[in-house]
CSV table of C-alpha atoms in Angstrom, one decimal:
chain,number,residue,atom,x,y,z
Y,1,MET,CA,-18.2,-185.0,-184.0
Y,2,SER,CA,-16.1,-186.0,-187.1
Y,3,ARG,CA,-16.6,-189.0,-189.5
Y,4,PHE,CA,-13.6,-190.7,-187.7
Y,5,PHE,CA,-15.0,-191.1,-184.1
Y,6,SER,CA,-15.5,-194.5,-183.0
Y,7,ASN,CA,-18.8,-195.7,-182.5
Y,8,ARG,CA,-17.8,-196.9,-179.3
Y,9,PHE,CA,-17.9,-193.4,-177.9
Y,10,SER,CA,-20.6,-191.8,-180.1
Y,11,ALA,CA,-23.3,-192.0,-177.0
Y,12,LEU,CA,-20.9,-191.0,-174.5
Y,13,LYS,CA,-22.0,-188.2,-172.5
Y,14,PRO,CA,-19.1,-186.3,-171.0
Y,15,TYR,CA,-18.7,-184.8,-167.9
Y,16,THR,CA,-19.5,-181.4,-167.6
Y,17,PRO,CA,-17.0,-179.1,-165.5
Y,18,GLY,CA,-18.0,-176.0,-163.6
Y,19,GLU,CA,-17.6,-172.5,-165.3
Y,20,GLN,CA,-14.2,-171.0,-165.3
Y,21,PRO,CA,-14.5,-167.5,-166.6
Y,22,LYS,CA,-11.1,-166.1,-168.2
Y,23,ASP,CA,-11.6,-162.9,-166.3
Y,24,THR,CA,-11.4,-162.6,-162.7
Y,25,VAL,CA,-14.2,-160.0,-161.8
Y,26,TYR,CA,-16.3,-162.9,-160.7
Y,27,ILE,CA,-16.8,-164.1,-157.1
Y,28,LYS,CA,-16.2,-167.9,-157.8
Y,29,LEU,CA,-18.4,-170.0,-155.6
Y,30,ASN,CA,-19.4,-172.8,-158.2
Y,31,THR,CA,-16.4,-175.3,-158.3
Y,32,ASN,CA,-15.5,-176.2,-154.6
Y,33,GLU,CA,-11.8,-174.4,-155.0
Y,34,SER,CA,-10.4,-173.5,-151.6
Y,35,PRO,CA,-10.3,-169.7,-151.2
Y,36,PHE,CA,-7.3,-169.7,-149.8
Y,37,PRO,CA,-3.8,-170.1,-151.3
Y,38,PRO,CA,-1.1,-172.6,-150.9
Y,39,SER,CA,1.1,-172.1,-148.2
Y,40,GLU,CA,4.2,-170.5,-149.0
Y,41,ALA,CA,6.5,-173.7,-148.3
Y,42,VAL,CA,4.2,-175.5,-150.9
Y,43,GLN,CA,5.1,-172.8,-153.5
Y,44,LYS,CA,8.5,-172.8,-152.8
Y,45,ALA,CA,8.8,-176.6,-152.9
Y,46,ALA,CA,6.8,-176.3,-156.4
Y,47,ALA,CA,9.0,-173.9,-157.6
Y,48,SER,CA,11.9,-175.4,-156.7
Y,49,GLU,CA,11.3,-178.4,-159.2
Y,50,ALA,CA,10.6,-176.1,-162.0
Y,51,GLY,CA,14.2,-175.9,-163.2
Y,52,ARG,CA,14.4,-179.9,-163.8
Y,53,LEU,CA,11.4,-180.0,-165.8
Y,54,GLN,CA,13.4,-181.5,-168.7
Y,55,LEU,CA,13.9,-184.8,-166.6
Y,56,TYR,CA,10.8,-187.2,-166.1
Y,57,SER,CA,9.2,-187.1,-162.8
Y,58,ASP,CA,9.7,-190.5,-160.8
Y,59,PRO,CA,6.8,-193.0,-161.9
Y,60,GLU,CA,6.4,-194.3,-158.2
Y,61,CYS,CA,6.2,-191.0,-156.5
Y,62,ARG,CA,8.6,-192.3,-153.6
Y,63,ASP,CA,9.2,-189.5,-151.9
Y,64,LEU,CA,5.6,-188.4,-152.0
Y,65,ASN,CA,4.4,-191.9,-151.2
Y,66,ARG,CA,6.9,-192.3,-148.0
Y,67,THR,CA,5.5,-188.9,-146.6
Y,68,ALA,CA,2.0,-189.5,-147.2
Y,69,ALA,CA,2.2,-193.2,-145.8
Y,70,ASP,CA,3.7,-191.6,-142.5
Y,71,PHE,CA,1.1,-189.0,-142.2
Y,72,PHE,CA,-1.7,-191.3,-142.6
Y,73,GLY,CA,0.2,-194.3,-140.8
Y,74,LEU,CA,0.2,-196.6,-143.8
Y,75,GLU,CA,2.8,-198.5,-145.8
Y,76,PRO,CA,3.7,-196.9,-148.9
Y,77,GLU,CA,2.5,-200.0,-151.0
Y,78,GLN,CA,-1.1,-199.2,-149.8
Y,79,LEU,CA,-1.2,-195.6,-151.7
Y,80,LEU,CA,-1.4,-194.8,-155.1
Y,81,MET,CA,-0.7,-191.2,-156.5
Y,82,THR,CA,-2.7,-189.8,-159.3
Y,83,ASN,CA,-3.4,-186.9,-161.6
Y,84,GLY,CA,-6.2,-185.7,-159.3
Y,85,SER,CA,-8.6,-187.9,-158.0
Y,86,ASP,CA,-10.8,-188.6,-161.0
Y,87,GLU,CA,-7.8,-190.8,-162.1
Y,88,ILE,CA,-7.7,-192.8,-159.3
Y,89,LEU,CA,-11.2,-193.4,-159.8
Y,90,ASN,CA,-11.1,-193.9,-163.5
Y,91,PHE,CA,-8.4,-196.7,-162.7
Y,92,ALA,CA,-10.6,-198.6,-160.1
Y,93,PHE,CA,-13.2,-198.5,-162.9
Y,94,MET,CA,-10.9,-199.9,-165.0
Y,95,ALA,CA,-9.6,-202.3,-162.9
Y,96,PHE,CA,-12.6,-203.8,-161.2
Y,97,GLY,CA,-15.5,-203.2,-163.4
Y,98,ASP,CA,-16.6,-205.2,-166.7
Y,99,GLU,CA,-19.7,-206.6,-167.9
Y,100,ALA,CA,-19.7,-209.2,-165.4
Y,101,HIS,CA,-18.8,-206.9,-162.4
Y,102,PRO,CA,-21.1,-203.7,-162.4
Y,103,PHE,CA,-21.2,-200.7,-160.6
Y,104,ALA,CA,-23.8,-198.9,-158.1
Y,105,PHE,CA,-23.8,-195.2,-157.1
Y,106,PRO,CA,-26.4,-192.8,-155.6
Y,107,SER,CA,-28.6,-191.2,-158.6
Y,108,ILE,CA,-27.4,-187.8,-157.2
Y,109,SER,CA,-23.8,-187.7,-156.9
Y,110,TYR,CA,-20.6,-187.2,-158.1
Y,111,GLY,CA,-21.2,-186.5,-162.2
Y,112,PHE,CA,-18.1,-188.4,-163.4
Y,113,TYR,CA,-19.5,-191.5,-162.0
Y,114,PRO,CA,-21.8,-192.6,-164.8
Y,115,VAL,CA,-19.2,-191.2,-167.5
Y,116,PHE,CA,-16.3,-193.5,-166.1
Y,117,ALA,CA,-18.7,-196.4,-166.3
Y,118,ALA,CA,-19.9,-195.6,-169.7
Y,119,LEU,CA,-16.5,-194.8,-171.3
Y,120,ASN,CA,-15.3,-198.1,-170.1
Y,121,ARG,CA,-18.3,-200.0,-170.9
Y,122,ILE,CA,-19.3,-200.9,-167.8
Y,123,PRO,CA,-23.1,-201.7,-166.9
Y,124,TYR,CA,-24.3,-199.5,-163.9
Y,125,LYS,CA,-26.9,-198.9,-161.5
Y,126,GLU,CA,-27.9,-195.6,-160.0
Y,127,ILE,CA,-29.8,-195.8,-156.9
Y,128,PRO,CA,-32.0,-192.8,-155.4
Y,129,LEU,CA,-31.5,-191.1,-152.4
Y,130,THR,CA,-34.3,-191.0,-149.9
Y,131,GLU,CA,-36.7,-188.0,-149.8
Y,132,ASP,CA,-34.4,-186.0,-147.6
Y,133,PHE,CA,-31.4,-186.6,-150.0
Y,134,LYS,CA,-29.7,-189.5,-147.7
Y,135,ILE,CA,-28.4,-192.7,-148.8
Y,136,ASP,CA,-30.4,-195.7,-147.5
Y,137,LEU,CA,-27.7,-198.4,-146.5
Y,138,GLU,CA,-30.3,-201.1,-146.9
Y,139,ASP,CA,-30.3,-200.5,-150.6
Y,140,TYR,CA,-26.6,-201.2,-150.9
Y,141,LYS,CA,-26.9,-204.3,-148.9
Y,142,ASN,CA,-25.4,-207.4,-151.2
Y,143,LEU,CA,-25.7,-206.1,-154.3
Y,144,ASN,CA,-23.9,-208.0,-156.1
Y,145,SER,CA,-22.1,-205.1,-158.0
Y,146,ASN,CA,-19.0,-203.0,-157.1
Y,147,ILE,CA,-20.1,-199.6,-155.4
Y,148,VAL,CA,-19.1,-196.1,-155.3
Y,149,ILE,CA,-20.0,-193.4,-152.7
Y,150,ALA,CA,-18.8,-189.9,-152.3
Y,151,ASN,CA,-18.4,-189.3,-148.5
Y,152,PRO,CA,-19.7,-186.3,-147.9
Y,153,ASN,CA,-21.7,-187.1,-150.8
Y,154,ALA,CA,-22.0,-184.1,-153.6
Y,155,PRO,CA,-23.9,-181.8,-154.4
Y,156,THR,CA,-25.8,-182.5,-151.3
Y,157,GLY,CA,-22.8,-182.4,-148.6
Y,158,LEU,CA,-24.5,-185.1,-146.4
Y,159,TYR,CA,-22.0,-187.7,-144.6
Y,160,LEU,CA,-22.1,-191.1,-143.5
Y,161,ALA,CA,-20.1,-192.2,-140.5
Y,162,PRO,CA,-17.3,-194.9,-140.2
Y,163,ASP,CA,-19.9,-197.5,-138.8
Y,164,GLU,CA,-22.2,-196.9,-141.6
Y,165,VAL,CA,-19.4,-197.3,-144.5
Y,166,GLU,CA,-18.2,-200.3,-142.5
Y,167,TYR,CA,-21.5,-201.8,-142.9
Y,168,LEU,CA,-21.5,-201.0,-146.8
Y,169,VAL,CA,-18.2,-202.5,-146.9
Y,170,LYS,CA,-18.9,-205.8,-144.9
Y,171,SER,CA,-22.4,-206.5,-146.6
Y,172,ASN,CA,-20.5,-206.6,-150.2
Y,173,PRO,CA,-17.4,-208.9,-149.3
Y,174,ASP,CA,-16.7,-209.9,-152.8
Y,175,HIS,CA,-17.0,-206.7,-154.2
Y,176,VAL,CA,-15.1,-203.4,-154.1
Y,177,VAL,CA,-16.4,-200.4,-152.3
Y,178,ILE,CA,-15.2,-197.2,-153.2
Y,179,ILE,CA,-15.5,-194.1,-151.0
Y,180,ASP,CA,-14.7,-190.9,-152.4
Y,181,GLU,CA,-13.5,-188.6,-149.5
Y,182,ALA,CA,-12.9,-185.6,-151.5
Y,183,TYR,CA,-14.6,-183.4,-148.8
Y,184,ILE,CA,-13.7,-185.3,-145.7
Y,185,ASP,CA,-11.5,-182.8,-144.1
Y,186,PHE,CA,-14.4,-180.3,-143.7
Y,187,GLY,CA,-16.1,-181.9,-141.0
Y,188,GLY,CA,-16.3,-185.7,-141.5
Y,189,GLU,CA,-14.2,-188.8,-139.9
Y,190,SER,CA,-12.4,-190.9,-142.5
Y,191,ALA,CA,-12.9,-194.4,-143.5
Y,192,LEU,CA,-9.1,-194.7,-143.9
Y,193,PRO,CA,-8.6,-197.0,-140.7
Y,194,LEU,CA,-10.8,-199.4,-142.2
Y,195,VAL,CA,-8.4,-200.3,-145.1
Y,196,GLN,CA,-6.5,-202.3,-142.3
Y,197,LYS,CA,-9.3,-204.4,-141.7
Y,198,TYR,CA,-11.2,-205.0,-145.4
Y,199,ASP,CA,-9.4,-205.8,-148.4
Y,200,ASN,CA,-12.4,-204.8,-150.5
Y,201,LEU,CA,-12.3,-201.2,-149.6
Y,202,LEU,CA,-10.5,-198.5,-151.5
Y,203,VAL,CA,-10.8,-194.7,-150.4
Y,204,THR,CA,-10.0,-191.9,-152.8
Y,205,ARG,CA,-8.7,-188.6,-151.6
Y,206,THR,CA,-7.4,-185.1,-153.5
Y,207,PHE,CA,-5.4,-182.5,-152.7
Y,208,SER,CA,-8.0,-180.4,-154.6
Y,209,LYS,CA,-9.9,-179.2,-151.7
Y,210,SER,CA,-8.4,-179.0,-148.3
Y,211,TYR,CA,-4.9,-178.7,-149.8
Y,212,SER,CA,-5.5,-175.7,-151.9
Y,213,LEU,CA,-4.2,-177.6,-154.9
Y,214,ALA,CA,-7.0,-177.8,-157.4
Y,215,GLY,CA,-4.6,-176.6,-160.1
Y,216,ALA,CA,-2.0,-179.0,-159.5
Y,217,ARG,CA,-4.0,-182.2,-160.0
Y,218,LEU,CA,-3.3,-184.6,-157.2
Y,219,GLY,CA,-5.2,-187.4,-155.6
Y,220,PHE,CA,-4.6,-190.6,-154.3
Y,221,GLY,CA,-6.3,-193.9,-153.6
Y,222,ILE,CA,-5.4,-196.1,-150.3
Y,223,ALA,CA,-6.4,-199.5,-150.1
Y,224,SER,CA,-5.0,-203.1,-149.5
Y,225,PRO,CA,-1.7,-203.8,-151.4
Y,226,ALA,CA,-3.4,-206.1,-153.8
Y,227,LEU,CA,-5.7,-203.5,-154.7
Y,228,ILE,CA,-3.1,-200.8,-155.3
Y,229,ALA,CA,-1.1,-203.4,-157.3
Y,230,ASP,CA,-4.1,-203.9,-159.4
Y,231,MET,CA,-4.7,-200.4,-160.2
Y,232,ASN,CA,-1.0,-199.7,-160.9
Y,233,THR,CA,-0.9,-202.4,-163.8
Y,234,ILE,CA,-3.6,-199.9,-165.1
Y,235,LYS,CA,-1.5,-197.0,-164.5
Y,236,TYR,CA,1.5,-198.3,-166.0
Y,237,SER,CA,-0.6,-199.3,-168.9
Y,238,THR,CA,-1.8,-196.0,-169.9
Y,239,ASN,CA,0.4,-192.9,-168.0
Y,240,PRO,CA,3.3,-194.2,-165.8
Y,241,TYR,CA,4.6,-190.8,-165.4
Y,242,ASN,CA,1.2,-189.4,-164.3
Y,243,VAL,CA,2.0,-187.0,-161.8
Y,244,ASN,CA,4.5,-184.5,-162.8
Y,245,ARG,CA,7.7,-183.0,-160.4
Y,246,MET,CA,6.2,-179.6,-159.4
Y,247,THR,CA,3.0,-181.4,-158.3
Y,248,MET,CA,4.7,-184.1,-156.3
Y,249,ALA,CA,7.1,-181.4,-154.5
Y,250,ALA,CA,3.9,-179.4,-153.7
Y,251,GLY,CA,2.1,-182.5,-152.3
Y,252,LYS,CA,4.4,-183.4,-150.3
Y,253,ALA,CA,5.3,-180.0,-148.7
Y,254,ALA,CA,1.6,-179.6,-148.0
Y,255,LEU,CA,1.9,-182.4,-146.0
Y,256,GLU,CA,4.4,-181.3,-143.9
Y,257,ASP,CA,2.8,-178.1,-143.7
Y,258,ALA,CA,-0.6,-179.7,-142.2
Y,259,GLY,CA,-0.9,-177.1,-139.8
Y,260,TYR,CA,-1.5,-174.0,-142.0
Y,261,TYR,CA,-4.1,-176.5,-144.2
Y,262,ARG,CA,-5.8,-177.5,-140.8
Y,263,ALA,CA,-6.4,-173.7,-140.2
Y,264,CYS,CA,-7.6,-173.2,-143.4
Y,265,CYS,CA,-10.2,-175.9,-143.5
Y,266,ASP,CA,-11.6,-174.7,-139.7
Y,267,LYS,CA,-11.9,-171.3,-141.3
Y,268,ILE,CA,-14.2,-173.0,-144.3
Y,269,ILE,CA,-16.1,-174.9,-141.7
Y,270,ASN,CA,-16.7,-171.6,-139.4
Y,271,THR,CA,-17.7,-169.5,-142.4
Y,272,ARG,CA,-20.1,-172.4,-143.9
Y,273,GLU,CA,-21.8,-172.4,-140.8
Y,274,ARG,CA,-22.2,-168.7,-140.6
Y,275,THR,CA,-23.4,-168.5,-144.0
Y,276,LYS,CA,-25.9,-171.7,-143.3
Y,277,LYS,CA,-27.6,-169.5,-140.4
Y,278,ALA,CA,-27.8,-166.7,-142.6
Y,279,LEU,CA,-29.4,-168.4,-145.4
Y,280,THR,CA,-31.7,-170.3,-143.0
Y,281,ALA,CA,-32.8,-167.0,-141.8
Y,282,LEU,CA,-33.6,-165.9,-144.9
Y,283,GLY,CA,-36.0,-168.4,-145.8
Y,284,PHE,CA,-33.7,-171.0,-147.4
Y,285,THR,CA,-33.9,-175.0,-146.9
Y,286,VAL,CA,-30.1,-176.2,-146.4
Y,287,THR,CA,-28.9,-179.3,-145.8
Y,288,ASP,CA,-26.5,-180.6,-143.0
Y,289,SER,CA,-23.2,-180.2,-145.3
Y,290,LYS,CA,-20.0,-181.7,-144.1
Y,291,ALA,CA,-18.4,-180.1,-146.9
Y,292,ASN,CA,-16.9,-177.1,-148.3
Y,293,PHE,CA,-19.9,-176.1,-150.0
Y,294,LEU,CA,-23.9,-175.6,-148.9
Y,295,PHE,CA,-26.8,-177.4,-151.0
Y,296,ALA,CA,-29.7,-174.7,-150.8
Y,297,ALA,CA,-33.3,-174.0,-152.4
Y,298,HIS,CA,-35.7,-171.4,-151.5
Y,299,ASP,CA,-39.5,-171.9,-152.5
Y,300,ALA,CA,-39.9,-168.1,-153.4
Y,301,ILE,CA,-37.2,-168.3,-156.4
Y,302,GLY,CA,-36.1,-171.2,-158.5
Y,303,GLY,CA,-32.5,-172.5,-158.6
Y,304,LYS,CA,-31.8,-171.7,-162.0
Y,305,GLU,CA,-33.4,-168.2,-161.6
Y,306,LEU,CA,-31.3,-167.6,-158.4
Y,307,TYR,CA,-28.2,-168.7,-160.2
Y,308,LEU,CA,-28.8,-166.4,-163.3
Y,309,ALA,CA,-29.4,-163.6,-161.2
Y,310,LEU,CA,-26.2,-164.1,-159.1
Y,311,LYS,CA,-24.5,-164.3,-162.3
Y,312,GLU,CA,-25.4,-160.9,-163.4
Y,313,LYS,CA,-24.2,-159.9,-160.2
Y,314,ARG,CA,-20.8,-161.4,-160.9
Y,315,ILE,CA,-21.3,-164.1,-158.5
Y,316,LEU,CA,-21.2,-167.9,-159.9
Y,317,ILE,CA,-22.4,-170.6,-157.8
Y,318,ARG,CA,-23.4,-174.3,-159.5
Y,319,HIS,CA,-26.7,-175.1,-160.8
Y,320,PHE,CA,-27.9,-178.7,-161.7
Y,321,ASP,CA,-30.8,-179.2,-164.3
Y,322,LEU,CA,-31.8,-182.5,-162.7
Y,323,LYS,CA,-35.3,-182.5,-162.0
Y,324,ARG,CA,-34.9,-183.9,-158.7
Y,325,ILE,CA,-32.7,-180.9,-157.7
Y,326,GLU,CA,-33.4,-178.2,-160.2
Y,327,ASN,CA,-34.5,-176.0,-157.2
Y,328,TYR,CA,-31.0,-176.2,-155.5
Y,329,ASN,CA,-27.9,-174.7,-155.9
Y,330,ARG,CA,-24.7,-175.8,-154.9
Y,331,ILE,CA,-22.5,-173.0,-153.2
Y,332,THR,CA,-19.0,-173.3,-152.5
Y,333,ILE,CA,-17.6,-171.4,-149.2
Y,334,GLY,CA,-15.4,-168.6,-149.6
Y,335,THR,CA,-14.0,-165.8,-147.9
Y,336,ASP,CA,-16.0,-164.2,-145.0
Y,337,GLU,CA,-15.8,-161.4,-147.1
Y,338,GLN,CA,-17.0,-163.3,-150.5
Y,339,MET,CA,-19.9,-164.9,-148.4
Y,340,ASP,CA,-21.1,-161.6,-147.2
Y,341,THR,CA,-21.2,-160.1,-150.4
Y,342,LEU,CA,-23.2,-163.6,-151.7
Y,343,LEU,CA,-25.6,-162.8,-148.8
Y,344,THR,CA,-26.2,-159.3,-149.5
Y,345,GLU,CA,-27.0,-159.6,-153.3
Y,346,ILE,CA,-29.1,-162.5,-152.3
Y,347,GLN,CA,-31.2,-160.3,-150.0
Y,348,ASN,CA,-31.4,-157.7,-152.8
Y,349,ILE,CA,-32.6,-160.5,-155.1
Y,350,LEU,CA,-35.4,-161.6,-152.9
Y,351,LYS,CA,-36.6,-158.1,-151.9
Y,352,GLY,CA,-37.5,-157.8,-155.7
Y,353,ASN,CA,-39.5,-161.0,-155.7
Y,354,LYS,CA,-43.1,-160.4,-154.9
Y,355,TYR,CA,-43.6,-163.9,-153.6
Y,356,TYR,CA,-41.1,-163.6,-151.1
Y,357,GLU,CA,-42.2,-160.0,-150.0
Y,358,ASN,CA,-45.9,-161.2,-149.3
Y,359,ARG,CA,-44.8,-164.2,-147.7
Y,360,LYS,CA,-42.6,-162.3,-145.2
Y,361,ASN,CA,-45.2,-159.7,-144.5
């Protein structure tokens, strides 16, 4: 770092994104992107705004907000559109956290949560998962802390049902509970209806996964009008034109073309279940993921060893060095053809593993 870098951030450990190779010869199963492109209607909508980029975008995202409000059965003032769901999460940390209002989240979860806390100088507590990677609701009861939970969780893919989410919200009435639903469209039931019932619940969503718009950077938050107003104060104090014209048009068109995206999600779910069955047959331990990825480990080969072996085959998966999960890898669900290639290469790798062959025989 330079001699000018602020001491406030000298100890900050930034988030590490998944690998983004510049060439296209990799099968990319490492960053939970959709294997399917945006619909033609979305592509046309985004292109239609390209000729107006000399003009600022609407800071209120009015057309997109109205469309989303109608889609989800909400009022526009219950929504806030952001530059990816990372921005709405950061707005929430800034708006609701300080030295007197700490945050708590699982010790194995989205890696940006501790970064947002540290960046904003907010005390935080990481709560261990159970032995089988589940969230123990009793660990979060009456915490005297704001809470953020990814549901389904990442990288485990495990999911809390709406009644479990409601238990968390009810048992922490004087603190904000954030439910990060980046992966909810792949098999879970959203906690969105609870927003009408509880003024301390914030649900965050993204267009990156189920709407094939990771490159467009569009997320949003849904909460009571009062919570949204708080975060709008942060938005208008940092970046009022936070969503660009092309992205707003793409998001609106995606909601209007929901049938295409529901079909894509259904394909991903079917491929996930087929891949999970195949990995289990090969001796992998695989969590019951409700996301667009699988979390898998094999006792014959270490997680990093498998990751590196597949990388040599030009297949990228995501490995985490965290001790508790170092034998696991997170595998994004691609097309059927991509997953067939993955399974073939994994079989080839295991065939060269003496421990695996001895155990099989």
